[in-house]
PDB file of C-alpha atoms in Angstrom:
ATOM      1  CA  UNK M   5     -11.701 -23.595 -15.779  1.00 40.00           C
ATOM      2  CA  UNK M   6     -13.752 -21.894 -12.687  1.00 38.00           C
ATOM      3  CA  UNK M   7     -15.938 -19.301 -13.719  1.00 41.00           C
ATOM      4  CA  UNK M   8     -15.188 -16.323 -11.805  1.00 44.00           C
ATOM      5  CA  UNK M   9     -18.556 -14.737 -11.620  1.00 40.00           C
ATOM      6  CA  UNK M  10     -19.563 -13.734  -8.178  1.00 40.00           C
ATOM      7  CA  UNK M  11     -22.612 -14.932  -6.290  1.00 40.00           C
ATOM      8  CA  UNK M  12     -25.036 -12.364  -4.629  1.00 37.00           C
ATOM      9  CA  UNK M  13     -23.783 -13.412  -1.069  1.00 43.00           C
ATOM     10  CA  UNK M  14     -20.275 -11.590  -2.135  1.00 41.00           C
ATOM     11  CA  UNK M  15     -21.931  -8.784  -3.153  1.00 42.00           C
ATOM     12  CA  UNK M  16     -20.591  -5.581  -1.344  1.00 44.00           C
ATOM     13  CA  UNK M  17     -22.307  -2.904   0.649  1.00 44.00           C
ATOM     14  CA  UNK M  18     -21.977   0.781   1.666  1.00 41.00           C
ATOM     15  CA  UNK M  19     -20.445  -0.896   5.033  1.00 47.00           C
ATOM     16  CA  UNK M  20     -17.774  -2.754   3.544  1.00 49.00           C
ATOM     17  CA  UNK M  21     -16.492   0.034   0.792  1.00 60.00           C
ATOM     18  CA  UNK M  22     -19.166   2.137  -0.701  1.00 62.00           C
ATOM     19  CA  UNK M  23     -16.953   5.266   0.684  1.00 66.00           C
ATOM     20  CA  UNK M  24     -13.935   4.076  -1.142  1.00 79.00           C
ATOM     21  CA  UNK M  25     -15.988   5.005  -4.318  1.00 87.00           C
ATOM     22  CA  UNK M  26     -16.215   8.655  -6.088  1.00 90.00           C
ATOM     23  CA  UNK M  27     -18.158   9.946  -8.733  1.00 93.00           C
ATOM     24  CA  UNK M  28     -16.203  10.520 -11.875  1.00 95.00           C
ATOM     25  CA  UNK M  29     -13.800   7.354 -11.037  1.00 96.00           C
ATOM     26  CA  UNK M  30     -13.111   4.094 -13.068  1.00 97.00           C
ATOM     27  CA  UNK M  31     -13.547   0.682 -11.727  1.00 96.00           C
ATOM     28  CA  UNK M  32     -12.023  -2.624 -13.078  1.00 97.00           C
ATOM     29  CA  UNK M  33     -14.495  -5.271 -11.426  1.00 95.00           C
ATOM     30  CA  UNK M  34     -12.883  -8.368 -12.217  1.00 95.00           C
ATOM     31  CA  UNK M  35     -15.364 -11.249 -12.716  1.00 89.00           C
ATOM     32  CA  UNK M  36     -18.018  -9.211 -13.922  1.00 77.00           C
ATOM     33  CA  UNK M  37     -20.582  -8.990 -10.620  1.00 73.00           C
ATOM     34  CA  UNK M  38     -23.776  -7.387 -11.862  1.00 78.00           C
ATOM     35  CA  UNK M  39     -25.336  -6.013  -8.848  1.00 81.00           C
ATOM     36  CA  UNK M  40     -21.926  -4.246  -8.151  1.00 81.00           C
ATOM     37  CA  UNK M  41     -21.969  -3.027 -11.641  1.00 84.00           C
ATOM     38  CA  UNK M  42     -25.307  -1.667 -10.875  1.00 86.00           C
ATOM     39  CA  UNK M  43     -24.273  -0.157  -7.267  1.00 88.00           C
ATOM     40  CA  UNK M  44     -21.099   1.595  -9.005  1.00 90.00           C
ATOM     41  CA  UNK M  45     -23.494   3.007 -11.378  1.00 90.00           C
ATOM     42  CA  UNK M  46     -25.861   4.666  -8.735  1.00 90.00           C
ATOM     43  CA  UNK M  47     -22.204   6.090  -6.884  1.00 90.00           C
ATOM     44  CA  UNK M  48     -21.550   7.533 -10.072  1.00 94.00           C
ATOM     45  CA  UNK M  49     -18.475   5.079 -11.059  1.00 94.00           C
ATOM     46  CA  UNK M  50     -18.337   3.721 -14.537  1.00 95.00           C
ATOM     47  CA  UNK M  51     -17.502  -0.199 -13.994  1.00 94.00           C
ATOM     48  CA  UNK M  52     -15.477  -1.816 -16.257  1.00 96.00           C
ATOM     49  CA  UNK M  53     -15.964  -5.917 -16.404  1.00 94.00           C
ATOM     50  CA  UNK M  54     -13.699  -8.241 -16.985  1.00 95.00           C
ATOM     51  CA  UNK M  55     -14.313 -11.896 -17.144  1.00 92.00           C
ATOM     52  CA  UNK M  56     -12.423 -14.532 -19.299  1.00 89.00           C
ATOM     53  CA  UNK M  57     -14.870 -16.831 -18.306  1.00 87.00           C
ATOM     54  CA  UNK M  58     -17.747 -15.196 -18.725  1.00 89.00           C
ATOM     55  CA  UNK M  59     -17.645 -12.346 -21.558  1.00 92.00           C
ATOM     56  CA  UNK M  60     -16.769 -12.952 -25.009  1.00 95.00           C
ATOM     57  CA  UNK M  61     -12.865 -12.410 -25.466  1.00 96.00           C
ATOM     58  CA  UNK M  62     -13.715  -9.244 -27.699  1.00 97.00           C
ATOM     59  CA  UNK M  63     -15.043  -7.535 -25.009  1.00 96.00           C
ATOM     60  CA  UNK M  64     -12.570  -8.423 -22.652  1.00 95.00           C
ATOM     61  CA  UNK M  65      -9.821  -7.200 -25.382  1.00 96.00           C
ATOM     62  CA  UNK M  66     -11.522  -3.727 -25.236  1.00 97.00           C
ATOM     63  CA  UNK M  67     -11.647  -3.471 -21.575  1.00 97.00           C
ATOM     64  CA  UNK M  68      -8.337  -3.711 -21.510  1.00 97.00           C
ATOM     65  CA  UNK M  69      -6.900  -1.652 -24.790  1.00 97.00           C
ATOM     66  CA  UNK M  70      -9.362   1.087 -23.075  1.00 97.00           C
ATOM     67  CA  UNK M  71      -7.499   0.617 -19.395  1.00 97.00           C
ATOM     68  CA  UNK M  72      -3.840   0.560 -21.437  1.00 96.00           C
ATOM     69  CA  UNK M  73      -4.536   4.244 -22.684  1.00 96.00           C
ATOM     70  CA  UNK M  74      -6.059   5.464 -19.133  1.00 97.00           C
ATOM     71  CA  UNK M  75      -5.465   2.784 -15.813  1.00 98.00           C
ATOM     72  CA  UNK M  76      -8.803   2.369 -13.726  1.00 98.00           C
ATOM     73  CA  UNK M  77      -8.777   4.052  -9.981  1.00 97.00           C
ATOM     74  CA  UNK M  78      -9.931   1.154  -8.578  1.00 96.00           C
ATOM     75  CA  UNK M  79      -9.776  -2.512  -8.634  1.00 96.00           C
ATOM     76  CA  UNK M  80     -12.529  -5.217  -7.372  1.00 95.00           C
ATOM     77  CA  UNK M  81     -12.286  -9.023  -7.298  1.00 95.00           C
ATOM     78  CA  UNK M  82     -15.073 -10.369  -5.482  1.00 91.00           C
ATOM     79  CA  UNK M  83     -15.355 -13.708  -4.545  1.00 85.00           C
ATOM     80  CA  UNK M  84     -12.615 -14.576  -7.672  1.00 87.00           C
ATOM     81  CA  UNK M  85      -9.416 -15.919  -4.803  1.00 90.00           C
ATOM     82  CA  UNK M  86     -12.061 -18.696  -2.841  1.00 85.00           C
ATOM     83  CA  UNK M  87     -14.117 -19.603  -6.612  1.00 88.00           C
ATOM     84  CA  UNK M  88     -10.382 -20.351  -8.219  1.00 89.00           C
ATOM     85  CA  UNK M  89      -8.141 -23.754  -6.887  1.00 89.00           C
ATOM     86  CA  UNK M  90      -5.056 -22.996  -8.925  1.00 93.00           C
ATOM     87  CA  UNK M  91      -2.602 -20.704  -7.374  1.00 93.00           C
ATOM     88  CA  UNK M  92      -1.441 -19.672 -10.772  1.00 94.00           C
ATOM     89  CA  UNK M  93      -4.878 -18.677 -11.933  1.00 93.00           C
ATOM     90  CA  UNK M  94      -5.463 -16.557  -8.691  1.00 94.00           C
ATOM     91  CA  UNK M  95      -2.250 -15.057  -9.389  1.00 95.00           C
ATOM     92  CA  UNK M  96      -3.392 -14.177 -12.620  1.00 94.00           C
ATOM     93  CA  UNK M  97      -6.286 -12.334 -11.734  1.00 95.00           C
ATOM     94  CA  UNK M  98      -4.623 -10.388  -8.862  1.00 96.00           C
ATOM     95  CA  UNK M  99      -1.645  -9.402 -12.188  1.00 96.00           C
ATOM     96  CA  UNK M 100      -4.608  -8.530 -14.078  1.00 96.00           C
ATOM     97  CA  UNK M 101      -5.476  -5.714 -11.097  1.00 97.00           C
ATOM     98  CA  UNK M 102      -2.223  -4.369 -10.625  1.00 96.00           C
ATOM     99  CA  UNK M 103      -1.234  -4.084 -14.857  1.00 96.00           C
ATOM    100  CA  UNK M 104      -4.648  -2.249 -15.074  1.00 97.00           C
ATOM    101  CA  UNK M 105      -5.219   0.234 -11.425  1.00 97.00           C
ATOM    102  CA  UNK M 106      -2.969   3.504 -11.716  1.00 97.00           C
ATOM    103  CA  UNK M 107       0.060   3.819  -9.143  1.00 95.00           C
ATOM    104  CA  UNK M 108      -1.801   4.974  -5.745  1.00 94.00           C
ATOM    105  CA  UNK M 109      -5.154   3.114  -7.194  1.00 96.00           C
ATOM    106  CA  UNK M 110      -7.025   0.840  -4.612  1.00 95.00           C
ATOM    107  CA  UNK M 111      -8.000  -2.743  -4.883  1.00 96.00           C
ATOM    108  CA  UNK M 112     -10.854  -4.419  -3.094  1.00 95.00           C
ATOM    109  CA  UNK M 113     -10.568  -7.871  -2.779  1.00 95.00           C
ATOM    110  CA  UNK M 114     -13.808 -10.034  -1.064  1.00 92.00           C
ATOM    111  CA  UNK M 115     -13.103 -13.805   0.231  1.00 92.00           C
ATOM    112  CA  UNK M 116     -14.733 -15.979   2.710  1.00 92.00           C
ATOM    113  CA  UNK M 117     -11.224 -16.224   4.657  1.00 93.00           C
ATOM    114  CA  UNK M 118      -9.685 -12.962   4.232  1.00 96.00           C
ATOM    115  CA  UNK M 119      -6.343 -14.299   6.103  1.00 96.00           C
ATOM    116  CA  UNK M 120      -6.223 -17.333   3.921  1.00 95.00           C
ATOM    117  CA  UNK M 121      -5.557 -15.612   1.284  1.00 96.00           C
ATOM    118  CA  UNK M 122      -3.281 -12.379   2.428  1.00 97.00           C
ATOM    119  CA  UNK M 123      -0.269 -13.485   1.774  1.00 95.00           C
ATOM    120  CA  UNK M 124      -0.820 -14.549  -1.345  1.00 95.00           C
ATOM    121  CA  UNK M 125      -1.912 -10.987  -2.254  1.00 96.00           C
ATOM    122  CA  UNK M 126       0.832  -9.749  -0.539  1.00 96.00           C
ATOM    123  CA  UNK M 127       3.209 -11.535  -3.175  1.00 94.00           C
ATOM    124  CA  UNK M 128       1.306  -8.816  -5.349  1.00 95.00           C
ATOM    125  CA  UNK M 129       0.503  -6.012  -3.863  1.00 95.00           C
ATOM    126  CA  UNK M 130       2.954  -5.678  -0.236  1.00 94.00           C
ATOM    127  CA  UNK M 131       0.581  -2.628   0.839  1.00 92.00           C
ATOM    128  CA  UNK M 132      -2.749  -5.530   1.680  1.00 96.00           C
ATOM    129  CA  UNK M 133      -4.415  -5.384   4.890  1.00 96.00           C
ATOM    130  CA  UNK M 134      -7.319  -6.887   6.455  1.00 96.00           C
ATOM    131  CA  UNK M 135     -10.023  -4.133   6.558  1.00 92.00           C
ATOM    132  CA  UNK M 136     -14.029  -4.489   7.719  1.00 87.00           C
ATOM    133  CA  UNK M 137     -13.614  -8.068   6.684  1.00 89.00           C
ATOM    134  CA  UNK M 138     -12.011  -7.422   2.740  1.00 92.00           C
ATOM    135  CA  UNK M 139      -8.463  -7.480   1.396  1.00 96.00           C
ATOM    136  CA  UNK M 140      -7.214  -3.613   0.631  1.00 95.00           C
ATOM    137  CA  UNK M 141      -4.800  -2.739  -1.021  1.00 95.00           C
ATOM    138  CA  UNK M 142      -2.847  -0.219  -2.871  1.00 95.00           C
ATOM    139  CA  UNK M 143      -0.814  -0.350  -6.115  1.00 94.00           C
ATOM    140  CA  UNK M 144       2.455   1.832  -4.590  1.00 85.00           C
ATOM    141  CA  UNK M 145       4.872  -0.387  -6.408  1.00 57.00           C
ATOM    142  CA  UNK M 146       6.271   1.465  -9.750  1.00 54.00           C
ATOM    143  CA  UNK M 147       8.314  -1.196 -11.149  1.00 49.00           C
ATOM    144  CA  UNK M 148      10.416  -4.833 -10.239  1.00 47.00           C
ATOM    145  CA  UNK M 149      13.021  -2.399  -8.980  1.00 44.00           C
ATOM    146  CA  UNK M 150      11.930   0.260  -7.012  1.00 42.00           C
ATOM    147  CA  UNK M 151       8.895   0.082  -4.311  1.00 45.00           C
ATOM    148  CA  UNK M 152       7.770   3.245  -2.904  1.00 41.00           C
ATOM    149  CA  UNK M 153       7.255   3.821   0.953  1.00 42.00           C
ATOM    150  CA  UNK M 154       3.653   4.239   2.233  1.00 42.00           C
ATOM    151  CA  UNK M 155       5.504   6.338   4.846  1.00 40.00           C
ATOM    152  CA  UNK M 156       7.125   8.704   2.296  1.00 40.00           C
ATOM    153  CA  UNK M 157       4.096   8.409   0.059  1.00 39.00           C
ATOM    154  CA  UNK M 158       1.861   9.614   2.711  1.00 40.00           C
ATOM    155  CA  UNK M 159       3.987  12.652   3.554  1.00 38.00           C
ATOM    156  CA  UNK M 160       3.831  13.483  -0.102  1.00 39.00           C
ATOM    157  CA  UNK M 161      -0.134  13.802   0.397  1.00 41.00           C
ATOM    158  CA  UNK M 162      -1.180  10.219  -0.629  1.00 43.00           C
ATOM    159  CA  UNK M 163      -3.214   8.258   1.223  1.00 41.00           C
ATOM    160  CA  UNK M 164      -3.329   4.505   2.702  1.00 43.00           C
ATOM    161  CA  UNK M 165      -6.883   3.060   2.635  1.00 40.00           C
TER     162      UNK M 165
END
């Protein structure tokens, strides 16, 4: 299996999404990057890692009995999609986002080839765009039947990223 820690050349900045962050919000940072751990900590956003490669299973079962009772705002996966060859496994991690972000929560994906990998997210979350060189995204889907409209979403004072 691929380990899906992140190297520090994937590492985000202030540029790239730094405003996406508030103080007070949740993030599920999926491969477990330290130095965005440590970033999210200085914005004031408690970081939740998760890394089946990486951190004992325990602590990966907690992360996500605590996300069950209360879904994280936010979603990272940083360098994860380019680090993984299977399709399935990439899959995987992109399910892992969208069971664990609330409806209307964003998800910040970092790859070398952004538009490699698009439609693949797509298959996941429809809302993905290209956006200062990251995959965003929003979780507007509510089940396998229904999908909401960013359109009618916005008018109903949501916002697109």
């Amino acid at each position: 299996a691929t380990p899906l820690s992140v190297e520090s050349d994937m590492r985000p900045t202030d540029k790239h999404i730094g405003a996406d962050f508030k103080r007070g919000t949740v993030n599920l940072d999926i491969g477990s990057d330290d130095a965005l751990s440590a970033e999210l900590k200085e914005k004031g956003v408690e970081n939740l890692s998760f890394d089946p490669q990486n951190l004992p299973e325990e602590h990966n079962r907690q992360i996500l009995s605590q996300l069950e009772k209360k879904p994280a705002d936010s979603a990272t996966l940083f360098g994860i999609l380019n680090k993984v060859s299977d399709p399935e496994e990439r899959k995987s991690a992109l399910q892992v986002a969208y069971e664990n972000v609330k409806l209307g929560g964003k998800v910040f994906i970092k790859v070398e080839e952004p538009k490699k990998y698009l439609t693949e997210v797509k298959q996941i979350f429809p809302s993905a765009k290209i956006r200062q060189g990251l995959i965003k995204a929003v979780k507007w889907k509510i089940d396998d039947d229904i999908q909401w409209n960013p359109r009618v979403a916005l008018s109903s004072n949501a916002t697109l990223i």
